[in-house]
Structure formats: structure tokens, C-alpha cells
């Protein structure tokens, strides 16, 4: 599918981006509109990804020597200069071209870069370097060692299967279309590669294989999305009627344009303020366009298919709570949370995909001879590190000891966390990564614990018993229970920055003050979890309005 435009030039990111954001980025009238501050977590991820790419490039440059060409980059280098360098390198037949600025395709409205171009006997294929996992244990992927990049397509790998990463494939499709427009694509193959976080192999994707929903190929999906984004951007750039109106989606949380969209949505009292994504679209199609409309609906008579994100009655309840300016209302008349004689609250701190550096616990309830209160099991060696095995083993040994002591005294035991997905991920990942280290439990032992009624996810209790018009995060819900954090900047995003300083990750001296700050932040998280469950099982919870009374 070919789009014809001389108005806009779009990079690969647009196909994974909200349509409204694409509009705003090309609407000249919005050039001076206020925007949100950069997301600190996203900035850290970008910095880590850049460091990962640099490390891979240095290894490959050493391996391929004279066959390697790196396009000079820097703030003083214009895109047109990098493009000319890339074109000259391709014309000269360079074997491996790093940091390629591909020749723009003005007719199609396309521009972009790719980490690496690999020359074959008939042209070039694109390779992307990313800092996330691109395979899982299994079989079916086609891989090749980094030392054999020129063997495009690799061989079947009996130890790995491809982990779906749609954005990677769409970026590769964008690069392939640019190579084709420039006349430098290897037209004999539709393969393109990805080097992931482990940095040991290149995983080869067939962009023409029917691996997408409905039997579509990555190239077909890309072409459809890119044609749409070109139309959206062109309409915005030329002042034509907008092809994308604001609607709240998951992406809004980290989007710099959210202040603009939020203002428009609040003024319109748009229904997406209480239901997001596909649900908002279905409601609009049924004529329910505002929060006010939704609040008046009889859930049993709502003329839409089953909502994806929540039951219809919950959507109506959220609308009524929003109109009453209530952050939280009771979904159930009676709130129940399982309690025990001996209770432990658990909170884990991780650094991206690198590992879990801190397990914090709060012991309370009947005295079992173990000091009650908060304690932390941490490693301050920069992740990834084998010392993580030591801290995890100490945490698991302590937790197992408390469970055992409670059982020996005939007491009930429960441990609580807030959103078990994070804790469960690193419980199981730690066993897998450090299974041969002293004190590390068997996977079966961990599974038996997290699948038992001794492990309670308070997020699930909040989801079952409350409707939350401003989200269900612990930082949102715990204040309703009367809890507040000591640090006014407490939050997962900021903790990433504190961690870097605490371990001297960027080459500096480890900052003891930031270590203390992280420990206090973690302690407050477990205290917040404890405060929340105690509040949920106290008479005070009945002071929260019941949705049936709104």
C-alpha cells in the first residue's frame, strides 16, 4: 500500500503511537501548547537502551574490523548529512553499517533510522538492537550468533521461541520499505533481525510470514497503519478536519500531550474519562458520549456488546462516582479481606528487567519470637549481580521461618502484597536465575506458596470491592485509608533514579543517602499495604459511599 504526500515525513514510531498524538505533533496551531514533563522512567529506559546499543556496536566493530562502518552522529550532525553518509556507505558496499540514516522516501512520507544494515550478495537487510527480551525458552525461532550476522536467516533454534514484540517488527518493516524505495533492499528475502537484551544472538523475523492476527503479515500490518498515520498527519499539517479526536487510552499516562487532551476531554465530559480504549469506542457508537450520559444508563438496558474492560454496571457506577467527585466508592456493601494471627506485608523493588534488589517485609500480629516491624533484604551491588541471589535467599529463608514458626504454634499465617504480578514475577525469576545458589528454593516450593491462600493480593481485594475513578494504584488508594508517604517524591519512576545514584550506576560514587531514601520508600510501601488491609476490615471502610446509593 503506497501513500502519496509531500507534506509530512514520518518515522517508524508513528505506527505504534496514538492517532491523536500523531495529529497534535503535526498541527501547527499546537506548537506552543503546554506539554507534560518527560517521564523519568522512560528517560532512564532510553539511556539504558542507548548504552546497550553502544556495547553491542563496540563488540561488533571489533569482530568485523574493516567491514564495519559507523555513521557519525552527534548534535552537530544534520539528518541530511547522516543520510548522505549512509547512502555513500551502501553504494560502496560496506559490509555492516551502524547507526544508518536511511534515505528518505518523500513520495511515501517516510523517513527513519535503523541500528544496523547487513549486506548480502543482493542488497541490505535491517537489524534492530533493543534492550528487552526477544525470545523465551522453547523452540521455533531462527537465530544466528552475533559473530555470524552475514548468515541471514540463521538456523532453527531448539532452545528458543520468539517472544512477540509487535513494535520491533513494525520498526523493521519501516526500515525495509525505506531500503526498497532507495533500491538497496535484498528483494530475495523478507527477513530482518533483532538483537535483544541478552546480546548473544540475532533473531530473524520473516516480515512476509502470516504471523499476525487474522493471518496478516508484519509488512501488511505496517502498511495499513502507516497509511492511516500519514492521512492523520497530513490532515493536521494542512488544516483539514481532524481525523483523530482525543480519547483516553493506556498510552496517555506517559504522553507529553496528555495535558492538552485531558483539558479537551474534561471540557467535553467525555466518556473515556471513566472507561478507556475499546469500551469508550463502543459506548460512543451506542450514543453514550459523555460521563453524564453513562451515569443515566440502566446497565441492564445498555445497548452495546459486553464491555471489554469491566462490567456495564461498574462503568455506570464509575460515571456516577466521577460526577460526585468521589475517588473511591464501595462496589460491595460488605468489604472482606482475609486476615490471620501472624501477618507479613511484602514489597519488592526492581530495576527494569535487570533484577530485584530489595525485598522489604513488615511482621505484625501474634508474637512468635521474631522481632516485629520492618526489615529489608537488599543488595547494593549494581544489577545484574550474583549478590541478588544472596539477598533473595535471605528473604525467602526469613519468610519460610516465620511461616514455620506460626504453624508450630498452631497460628494462622498470611502474607500480603499490592499487585502480585510484580512480586510473583521476581519470585519465580529469582528461582530460575539463581537455582544453584545456596538457600534458593525450588520452583515448586515457590509456586505452592503463591498459589495458596497464605499469599493475598490486596490489589485484587480493591478491584473486587471498590470502584476507583482515579485509578487503583497503591499511591492513590492508601491515602483514602489515611496513609501518607514520608517522601513527597515517592513513586516507582523516581525510585529508578534514586537507585542509579544509590549504586553509582552512572560512574559516580554510590550515594548512601539515596540508599536510605529507597529503604524508607520501601518501608512506607509495606506500611501502606498494612494500613490498607486494616482499614478495609475496620468499620471506617463503611464511611466510603456505596455505589448503589449514588
Coordinates of C-alpha atoms in Angstrom, one line a residue:
X1 CA 0.0 0.0 0.0
X2 CA 1.6 3.3 -1.1
X3 CA 0.7 6.7 0.3
X4 CA 1.4 9.8 -1.7
X5 CA 2.2 13.0 0.2
X6 CA 4.7 15.8 0.1
X7 CA 3.5 17.4 3.3
X8 CA 4.9 15.1 6.1
X9 CA 7.7 12.8 6.7
X10 CA 7.1 10.2 9.4
X11 CA 9.4 7.9 11.3
X12 CA 8.7 4.3 12.4
X13 CA 7.3 5.4 15.8
X14 CA 4.0 6.7 14.4
X15 CA 2.7 3.2 13.7
X16 CA 2.8 2.3 17.4
X17 CA 1.6 5.7 18.6
X18 CA -1.9 7.0 19.4
X19 CA -3.5 8.6 16.3
X20 CA -4.4 11.8 18.3
X21 CA -0.8 12.2 19.3
X22 CA 0.3 12.0 15.6
X23 CA -2.3 14.7 14.8
X24 CA -1.0 17.0 17.6
X25 CA 2.6 16.5 16.6
X26 CA 1.8 17.9 13.1
X27 CA -0.8 20.6 14.0
X28 CA 1.0 23.9 13.7
X29 CA -1.7 25.5 15.9
X30 CA -0.5 23.3 18.8
X31 CA 3.2 24.1 18.5
X32 CA 3.2 26.2 21.7
X33 CA 0.6 24.2 23.7
X34 CA 1.7 23.2 27.2
X35 CA 3.0 19.6 27.5
X36 CA 3.7 17.3 30.3
X37 CA 7.2 16.8 31.8
X38 CA 9.3 13.9 30.4
X39 CA 8.6 10.6 32.1
X40 CA 11.6 9.9 34.3
X41 CA 11.3 6.1 33.8
X42 CA 11.1 6.5 30.0
X43 CA 14.2 8.7 30.1
X44 CA 16.1 6.1 32.1
X45 CA 14.9 3.4 29.7
X46 CA 16.2 5.4 26.7
X47 CA 19.5 6.0 28.4
X48 CA 19.9 2.3 29.2
X49 CA 18.9 1.3 25.7
X50 CA 21.5 3.6 24.2
X51 CA 24.2 2.2 26.5
X52 CA 23.1 -1.3 25.4
X53 CA 23.3 -0.4 21.7
X54 CA 26.7 1.1 22.2
X55 CA 28.0 -2.0 23.9
X56 CA 26.7 -4.2 21.1
X57 CA 28.2 -1.9 18.5
X58 CA 31.6 -2.0 20.1
X59 CA 31.6 -5.8 20.2
X60 CA 30.6 -6.0 16.5
X61 CA 33.1 -3.3 15.4
X62 CA 35.9 -5.4 17.0
X63 CA 34.6 -8.6 15.3
X64 CA 34.1 -7.2 11.8
X65 CA 37.0 -4.8 11.6
X66 CA 37.4 -3.2 8.1
X67 CA 34.0 -4.4 7.1
X68 CA 32.4 -2.2 9.8
X69 CA 31.3 1.4 9.1
X70 CA 29.7 3.6 11.7
X71 CA 27.8 6.7 10.5
X72 CA 29.0 9.6 12.6
X73 CA 26.3 11.0 14.9
X74 CA 26.0 13.9 17.3
X75 CA 24.1 17.1 18.0
X76 CA 26.1 19.0 15.3
X77 CA 25.3 16.4 12.6
X78 CA 22.2 17.1 10.5
X79 CA 20.0 14.2 9.3
X80 CA 20.8 15.1 5.7
X81 CA 24.5 14.6 6.4
X82 CA 24.0 11.3 8.1
X83 CA 21.7 10.2 5.2
X84 CA 24.4 11.1 2.7
X85 CA 27.0 9.1 4.7
X86 CA 24.7 6.1 4.8
X87 CA 24.0 6.3 1.1
X88 CA 27.7 6.5 0.3
X89 CA 28.4 3.5 2.5
X90 CA 25.7 1.4 0.8
X91 CA 27.0 2.5 -2.6
X92 CA 30.5 1.4 -1.6
X93 CA 29.2 -2.0 -0.4
X94 CA 30.1 -1.7 3.2
X95 CA 29.5 -5.0 5.0
X96 CA 28.0 -3.6 8.2
X97 CA 26.6 -0.1 8.5
X98 CA 25.9 1.1 12.1
X99 CA 23.5 4.0 13.0
X100 CA 22.2 4.2 9.5
X101 CA 20.1 7.2 8.5
X102 CA 18.1 5.7 5.6
X103 CA 17.4 7.8 2.5
X104 CA 14.0 9.5 3.0
X105 CA 11.1 8.4 0.8
X106 CA 9.4 11.7 0.1
X107 CA 6.7 10.3 -2.1
X108 CA 5.5 7.9 0.7
X109 CA 6.1 10.4 3.5
X110 CA 8.7 8.1 5.2
X111 CA 12.0 8.8 7.0
X112 CA 13.9 6.9 9.6
X113 CA 17.0 5.2 11.1
X114 CA 18.0 1.7 11.8
X115 CA 20.6 0.4 14.2
X116 CA 22.4 -1.9 11.7
X117 CA 22.4 -2.7 8.0
X118 CA 23.9 -6.1 7.0
X119 CA 25.0 -6.5 3.4
X120 CA 24.1 -9.7 1.4
X121 CA 25.0 -10.6 -2.1
X122 CA 21.9 -8.8 -3.3
X123 CA 21.4 -5.8 -1.1
X124 CA 20.9 -5.0 2.6
X125 CA 18.7 -6.3 5.4
X126 CA 17.9 -4.3 8.6
X127 CA 18.8 -5.3 12.1
X128 CA 17.4 -3.7 15.3
X129 CA 19.2 -3.7 18.7
X130 CA 16.8 -3.5 21.7
X131 CA 17.1 -3.7 25.4
X132 CA 14.3 -6.2 26.1
X133 CA 13.9 -9.9 25.7
X134 CA 13.1 -11.1 22.2
X135 CA 12.9 -14.8 22.9
X136 CA 11.5 -17.2 25.5
X137 CA 12.5 -20.8 26.3
X138 CA 11.1 -23.1 23.7
X139 CA 11.8 -23.8 20.1
X140 CA 10.9 -22.4 16.7
X141 CA 12.9 -19.2 16.5
X142 CA 15.6 -18.8 13.8
X143 CA 18.8 -17.4 15.3
X144 CA 22.4 -16.9 14.5
X145 CA 25.3 -16.0 16.7
X146 CA 26.3 -12.3 16.5
X147 CA 29.6 -13.5 15.0
X148 CA 27.7 -14.8 12.0
X149 CA 25.5 -11.8 11.2
X150 CA 26.0 -12.3 7.5
X151 CA 24.2 -15.6 7.6
X152 CA 20.8 -14.0 7.2
X153 CA 18.1 -16.3 8.4
X154 CA 20.3 -18.3 10.7
X155 CA 19.2 -21.8 11.6
X156 CA 16.3 -23.2 13.7
X157 CA 16.9 -22.9 17.4
X158 CA 15.7 -25.7 19.6
X159 CA 16.1 -23.7 22.8
X160 CA 14.2 -20.5 21.9
X161 CA 10.9 -19.4 20.7
X162 CA 10.1 -15.9 19.5
X163 CA 8.6 -13.6 22.2
X164 CA 6.0 -11.4 20.4
X165 CA 7.2 -7.8 20.2
X166 CA 5.0 -6.1 17.6
X167 CA 6.8 -2.8 17.8
X168 CA 10.1 -4.4 16.8
X169 CA 8.6 -6.0 13.7
X170 CA 6.8 -2.7 12.7
X171 CA 10.1 -0.8 13.0
X172 CA 11.8 -3.4 10.8
X173 CA 9.1 -3.2 8.3
X174 CA 9.5 0.6 8.1
X175 CA 13.2 0.2 7.5
X176 CA 12.6 -2.4 4.8
X177 CA 10.2 -0.1 3.0
X178 CA 12.9 2.7 3.1
X179 CA 15.5 0.3 1.7
X180 CA 13.2 -0.7 -1.1
X181 CA 12.4 2.9 -2.0
X182 CA 16.2 3.6 -2.1
X183 CA 16.8 0.5 -4.2
X184 CA 19.1 -1.2 -1.7
X185 CA 16.8 -3.9 -0.2
X186 CA 17.6 -7.5 -0.8
X187 CA 14.4 -8.4 -2.6
X188 CA 15.1 -12.1 -2.5
X189 CA 14.3 -12.2 1.2
X190 CA 11.8 -10.6 3.6
X191 CA 13.9 -11.4 6.7
X192 CA 15.0 -8.8 9.2
X193 CA 16.9 -9.3 12.5
X194 CA 16.6 -8.2 16.2
X195 CA 19.4 -8.4 18.8
X196 CA 17.8 -8.4 22.3
X197 CA 18.8 -7.7 25.8
X198 CA 20.9 -10.9 26.2
X199 CA 23.0 -9.7 23.2
X200 CA 24.1 -13.2 22.3
X201 CA 22.2 -13.9 19.1
X202 CA 20.3 -12.2 16.3
X203 CA 16.7 -13.4 16.0
X204 CA 15.4 -13.4 12.4
X205 CA 11.8 -12.5 11.6
X206 CA 10.1 -13.1 8.3
X207 CA 8.2 -9.9 7.7
X208 CA 6.1 -11.7 5.0
X209 CA 5.0 -14.6 7.2
X210 CA 1.4 -14.7 8.3
X211 CA 2.2 -14.4 12.0
X212 CA -0.2 -11.6 12.9
X213 CA -3.8 -11.9 14.0
X214 CA -6.1 -12.8 11.1
X215 CA -3.2 -14.3 9.1
X216 CA -1.7 -10.9 8.3
X217 CA 2.0 -10.3 7.8
X218 CA 4.1 -7.7 9.6
X219 CA 4.5 -5.8 6.4
X220 CA 0.8 -5.8 5.7
X221 CA 0.0 -4.6 9.2
X222 CA 2.7 -1.9 8.9
X223 CA 1.5 -0.7 5.5
X224 CA -2.1 -0.3 6.8
X225 CA -1.1 1.6 10.0
X226 CA 1.4 3.8 8.2
X227 CA -1.2 4.8 5.5
X228 CA -3.6 5.8 8.3
X229 CA -1.0 7.8 10.2
X230 CA 0.1 9.6 7.0
X231 CA -3.5 10.6 6.4
X232 CA -3.9 11.8 10.1
X233 CA -0.6 13.8 9.9
X234 CA -1.4 15.3 6.5
X235 CA -4.8 16.5 7.6
X236 CA -3.3 18.1 10.7
X237 CA -0.5 19.8 8.8
X238 CA -2.8 21.2 6.1
X239 CA -5.5 22.4 8.4
X240 CA -8.1 19.9 7.1
X241 CA -10.7 18.4 9.5
X242 CA -9.0 16.3 12.2
X243 CA -9.1 12.5 11.5
X244 CA -8.3 11.7 15.2
X245 CA -10.2 13.1 18.2
X246 CA -8.9 12.7 21.8
X247 CA -9.8 9.7 23.8
X248 CA -8.1 8.4 26.9
X249 CA -6.1 5.2 26.4
X250 CA -3.3 3.5 28.3
X251 CA -0.6 5.4 26.4
X252 CA -2.0 8.7 27.9
X253 CA -0.2 8.0 31.2
X254 CA 3.3 8.8 29.7
X255 CA 2.3 11.1 26.8
X256 CA 3.6 14.7 26.8
X257 CA 0.4 15.7 25.1
X258 CA -1.8 14.5 27.9
X259 CA -2.4 18.0 29.4
X260 CA -3.9 19.1 26.0
X261 CA -6.1 16.0 25.6
X262 CA -7.1 16.0 29.3
X263 CA -8.3 19.6 29.1
X264 CA -10.4 18.8 26.0
X265 CA -11.8 15.6 27.4
X266 CA -12.8 17.3 30.7
X267 CA -14.5 20.2 28.9
X268 CA -16.4 17.7 26.8
X269 CA -17.0 15.4 29.8
X270 CA -16.0 12.6 27.5
X271 CA -17.0 9.1 28.4
X272 CA -13.3 7.9 28.1
X273 CA -12.6 9.7 31.4
X274 CA -14.1 6.7 33.1
X275 CA -13.8 3.9 30.6
X276 CA -10.9 3.6 28.2
X277 CA -9.9 2.3 24.8
X278 CA -12.3 -0.1 23.0
X279 CA -15.0 0.3 25.7
X280 CA -15.2 4.1 25.1
X281 CA -15.5 3.5 21.3
X282 CA -18.3 1.0 21.8
X283 CA -20.2 3.4 24.1
X284 CA -19.8 6.3 21.7
X285 CA -21.1 4.1 18.9
X286 CA -24.2 3.4 21.0
X287 CA -24.8 7.2 21.5
X288 CA -23.2 7.3 25.1
X289 CA -20.7 10.0 24.5
X290 CA -20.4 11.7 27.9
X291 CA -19.9 10.7 31.5
X292 CA -23.3 12.3 32.1
X293 CA -24.9 10.0 29.5
X294 CA -23.3 7.0 31.1
X295 CA -24.4 7.9 34.6
X296 CA -28.0 7.8 33.5
X297 CA -27.9 4.5 31.8
X298 CA -29.6 1.4 33.1
X299 CA -26.8 -1.2 32.9
X300 CA -29.3 -4.0 32.1
X301 CA -30.5 -2.0 29.1
X302 CA -27.1 -0.8 27.8
X303 CA -27.3 -1.3 24.0
X304 CA -23.7 -2.4 23.5
X305 CA -21.9 -5.8 23.4
X306 CA -20.2 -6.8 26.6
X307 CA -17.6 -4.3 27.6
X308 CA -14.0 -5.4 27.5
X309 CA -12.6 -3.6 30.5
X310 CA -15.3 -4.0 33.1
X311 CA -19.0 -5.0 33.6
X312 CA -21.5 -2.4 32.4
X313 CA -22.8 -1.9 36.0
X314 CA -19.2 -0.9 37.1
X315 CA -18.9 1.5 34.2
X316 CA -22.1 3.3 35.2
X317 CA -21.0 3.3 38.8
X318 CA -17.7 4.9 37.9
X319 CA -19.6 7.6 35.9
X320 CA -21.7 8.4 38.9
X321 CA -18.7 8.5 41.2
X322 CA -16.9 10.8 38.8
X323 CA -19.9 13.2 38.7
X324 CA -20.0 13.1 42.6
X325 CA -16.2 13.9 42.6
X326 CA -15.5 10.7 44.6
X327 CA -12.2 9.0 44.0
X328 CA -13.4 5.7 45.6
X329 CA -16.8 4.2 46.2
X330 CA -17.7 0.8 47.5
X331 CA -18.6 -1.7 44.9
X332 CA -19.8 -4.2 47.6
X333 CA -21.9 -3.4 50.6
X334 CA -19.6 -5.6 52.7
X335 CA -15.8 -5.5 52.3
X336 CA -13.9 -8.6 53.2
X337 CA -10.1 -9.2 53.3
X338 CA -8.7 -12.5 54.8
X339 CA -6.8 -11.9 58.0
X340 CA -4.5 -14.1 60.1
X341 CA -2.9 -14.4 63.5
X342 CA 0.6 -13.7 62.0
X343 CA 0.7 -11.3 59.1
X344 CA 3.6 -10.2 56.9
X345 CA 3.4 -7.3 54.3
X346 CA 5.8 -7.7 51.4
X347 CA 7.0 -5.1 48.8
X348 CA 9.8 -5.7 46.2
X349 CA 11.9 -3.1 44.4
X350 CA 13.3 -4.0 41.0
X351 CA 15.3 -2.1 38.4
X352 CA 13.7 -2.7 35.0
X353 CA 14.4 -6.2 33.7
X354 CA 17.8 -6.3 35.5
X355 CA 16.6 -7.8 38.7
X356 CA 15.1 -7.3 42.2
X357 CA 17.4 -5.5 44.5
X358 CA 15.2 -5.2 47.6
X359 CA 12.6 -7.3 49.4
X360 CA 11.0 -5.4 52.3
X361 CA 8.8 -7.1 54.9
X362 CA 6.6 -5.9 57.8
X363 CA 5.9 -8.5 60.5
X364 CA 2.8 -8.0 62.7
X365 CA 0.3 -9.9 64.7
X366 CA 0.8 -12.6 67.4
X367 CA 4.3 -12.7 68.9
X368 CA 6.2 -15.8 67.5
X369 CA 9.6 -14.8 69.0
X370 CA 10.7 -13.0 65.8
X371 CA 11.2 -9.2 66.1
X372 CA 8.1 -7.5 64.7
X373 CA 8.3 -4.4 62.4
X374 CA 10.1 -3.7 59.2
X375 CA 13.2 -5.3 57.8
X376 CA 14.9 -5.2 54.4
X377 CA 16.8 -7.8 52.4
X378 CA 18.9 -5.9 49.8
X379 CA 21.9 -5.9 47.5
X380 CA 23.6 -2.7 46.7
X381 CA 25.8 -4.2 44.0
X382 CA 24.7 -2.8 40.6
X383 CA 22.3 -5.1 38.9
X384 CA 22.6 -7.6 37.4
X385 CA 24.7 -9.3 40.1
X386 CA 25.0 -12.7 41.8
X387 CA 24.7 -10.9 45.1
X388 CA 21.0 -10.7 44.3
X389 CA 20.9 -14.4 44.9
X390 CA 22.1 -13.9 48.5
X391 CA 19.6 -11.2 49.3
X392 CA 16.7 -13.2 47.8
X393 CA 17.8 -16.4 49.7
X394 CA 17.9 -14.4 52.9
X395 CA 14.4 -13.0 52.3
X396 CA 12.9 -16.4 51.4
X397 CA 14.6 -18.1 54.4
X398 CA 13.2 -15.4 56.7
X399 CA 9.7 -15.7 55.2
X400 CA 9.8 -19.5 55.4
X401 CA 10.9 -19.3 59.0
X402 CA 8.0 -17.1 60.0
X403 CA 5.5 -19.4 58.3
X404 CA 7.1 -22.4 60.0
X405 CA 7.0 -20.7 63.5
X406 CA 3.4 -19.8 63.1
X407 CA 2.5 -23.4 62.1
X408 CA 4.4 -24.8 65.0
X409 CA 2.3 -22.7 67.4
X410 CA -1.0 -23.5 65.7
X411 CA -1.4 -20.0 64.4
X412 CA -2.7 -18.9 61.0
X413 CA -0.4 -17.0 58.7
X414 CA -0.9 -14.8 55.7
X415 CA 1.4 -12.6 53.6
X416 CA 0.1 -9.5 51.7
X417 CA 1.4 -7.6 48.7
X418 CA -0.2 -5.0 46.4
X419 CA -0.4 -6.3 42.8
X420 CA 1.2 -9.7 42.9
X421 CA 2.2 -9.6 39.3
X422 CA 5.4 -7.8 40.2
X423 CA 6.3 -9.9 43.2
X424 CA 5.4 -13.2 41.6
X425 CA 7.5 -12.3 38.5
X426 CA 10.6 -11.9 40.6
X427 CA 9.9 -14.7 43.0
X428 CA 9.9 -17.1 40.1
X429 CA 12.6 -15.4 38.1
X430 CA 14.9 -15.4 41.1
X431 CA 14.5 -19.2 41.4
X432 CA 15.2 -19.7 37.7
X433 CA 18.2 -17.4 37.6
X434 CA 19.9 -18.5 40.9
X435 CA 18.7 -22.1 41.4
X436 CA 22.2 -23.4 42.1
X437 CA 23.0 -20.8 44.8
X438 CA 22.7 -21.7 48.5
X439 CA 19.3 -21.0 50.1
X440 CA 17.4 -20.7 46.8
X441 CA 14.1 -22.6 46.9
X442 CA 12.8 -25.0 44.3
X443 CA 10.3 -23.6 41.8
X444 CA 7.6 -26.0 43.1
X445 CA 8.0 -24.6 46.7
X446 CA 7.5 -21.0 45.5
X447 CA 4.5 -22.0 43.3
X448 CA 2.9 -23.7 46.2
X449 CA 3.2 -20.6 48.3
X450 CA 1.9 -18.1 45.7
X451 CA -1.0 -20.4 44.7
X452 CA -2.0 -20.9 48.4
X453 CA -4.4 -18.8 50.5
X454 CA -1.4 -17.6 52.5
X455 CA -0.5 -15.2 49.7
X456 CA -3.0 -12.4 49.4
X457 CA -3.0 -9.8 46.7
X458 CA -4.7 -6.6 48.1
X459 CA -5.0 -5.2 44.6
X460 CA -7.4 -8.0 43.8
X461 CA -9.4 -7.1 47.0
X462 CA -9.5 -3.5 46.0
X463 CA -10.6 -4.4 42.5
X464 CA -13.4 -6.7 43.9
X465 CA -14.8 -4.3 46.5
X466 CA -14.2 -0.8 45.2
X467 CA -14.7 1.4 42.1
X468 CA -11.8 3.9 41.7
X469 CA -12.4 6.8 39.4
X470 CA -8.7 7.9 39.5
X471 CA -7.1 4.5 39.3
X472 CA -6.3 1.7 41.7
X473 CA -2.5 2.3 42.4
X474 CA -1.4 2.0 46.0
X475 CA -0.4 5.7 45.9
X476 CA -4.0 6.5 45.0
X477 CA -5.8 4.1 47.3
X478 CA -3.7 4.1 50.5
X479 CA -4.4 7.9 51.2
X480 CA -8.1 7.1 51.3
X481 CA -7.2 4.7 54.2
X482 CA -5.4 7.6 55.9
X483 CA -1.9 6.7 55.0
X484 CA 0.7 9.2 53.6
X485 CA 4.3 8.6 52.4
X486 CA 7.2 10.5 54.2
X487 CA 8.9 11.4 50.9
X488 CA 6.8 13.8 48.8
X489 CA 8.5 12.4 45.7
X490 CA 7.8 8.8 46.5
X491 CA 7.0 6.8 43.4
X492 CA 8.2 4.0 41.1
X493 CA 9.5 6.4 38.5
X494 CA 11.6 8.4 40.9
X495 CA 12.9 5.3 42.7
X496 CA 14.6 4.3 39.4
X497 CA 16.7 7.5 39.5
X498 CA 17.4 7.1 43.2
X499 CA 18.6 3.5 42.6
X500 CA 21.1 4.6 39.9
X501 CA 22.6 7.1 42.4
X502 CA 22.5 4.6 45.2
X503 CA 24.7 2.1 43.4
X504 CA 26.8 4.5 41.4
X505 CA 25.4 3.1 38.2
X506 CA 26.5 6.1 36.0
X507 CA 30.1 6.0 37.2
X508 CA 29.7 8.1 40.3
X509 CA 30.3 7.2 43.9
X510 CA 27.4 5.2 45.5
X511 CA 25.2 7.6 47.4
X512 CA 24.4 6.3 50.9
X513 CA 21.6 9.0 51.2
X514 CA 19.8 7.5 48.3
X515 CA 20.1 4.0 49.7
X516 CA 18.5 5.3 52.9
X517 CA 15.8 7.0 50.8
X518 CA 15.0 3.8 49.0
X519 CA 14.7 1.8 52.2
X520 CA 12.3 4.4 53.7
X521 CA 10.3 4.4 50.5
X522 CA 10.1 0.6 50.6
X523 CA 9.2 0.7 54.3
X524 CA 6.4 3.1 53.6
X525 CA 5.1 0.9 50.8
X526 CA 4.7 -2.1 53.2
X527 CA 3.3 0.2 55.9
X528 CA 0.8 1.4 53.3
X529 CA -0.2 -2.1 52.4
X530 CA -0.7 -2.9 56.1
X531 CA -2.7 0.3 56.7
X532 CA -4.9 -0.5 53.7
X533 CA -5.9 -4.1 54.8
X534 CA -6.5 -2.9 58.3
X535 CA -8.8 -0.1 57.1
X536 CA -10.6 -2.5 54.7
X537 CA -11.5 -4.7 57.7
X538 CA -12.5 -1.9 60.0
X539 CA -15.8 -0.1 60.5
X540 CA -14.2 3.0 58.9
X541 CA -14.5 1.5 55.5
X542 CA -18.3 1.9 55.7
X543 CA -17.8 5.7 55.5
X544 CA -17.0 5.3 51.8
X545 CA -20.2 5.7 49.8
X546 CA -21.8 2.6 48.4
X547 CA -22.2 2.8 44.6
X548 CA -25.8 1.5 44.9
X549 CA -26.7 4.6 46.9
X550 CA -25.4 7.1 44.3

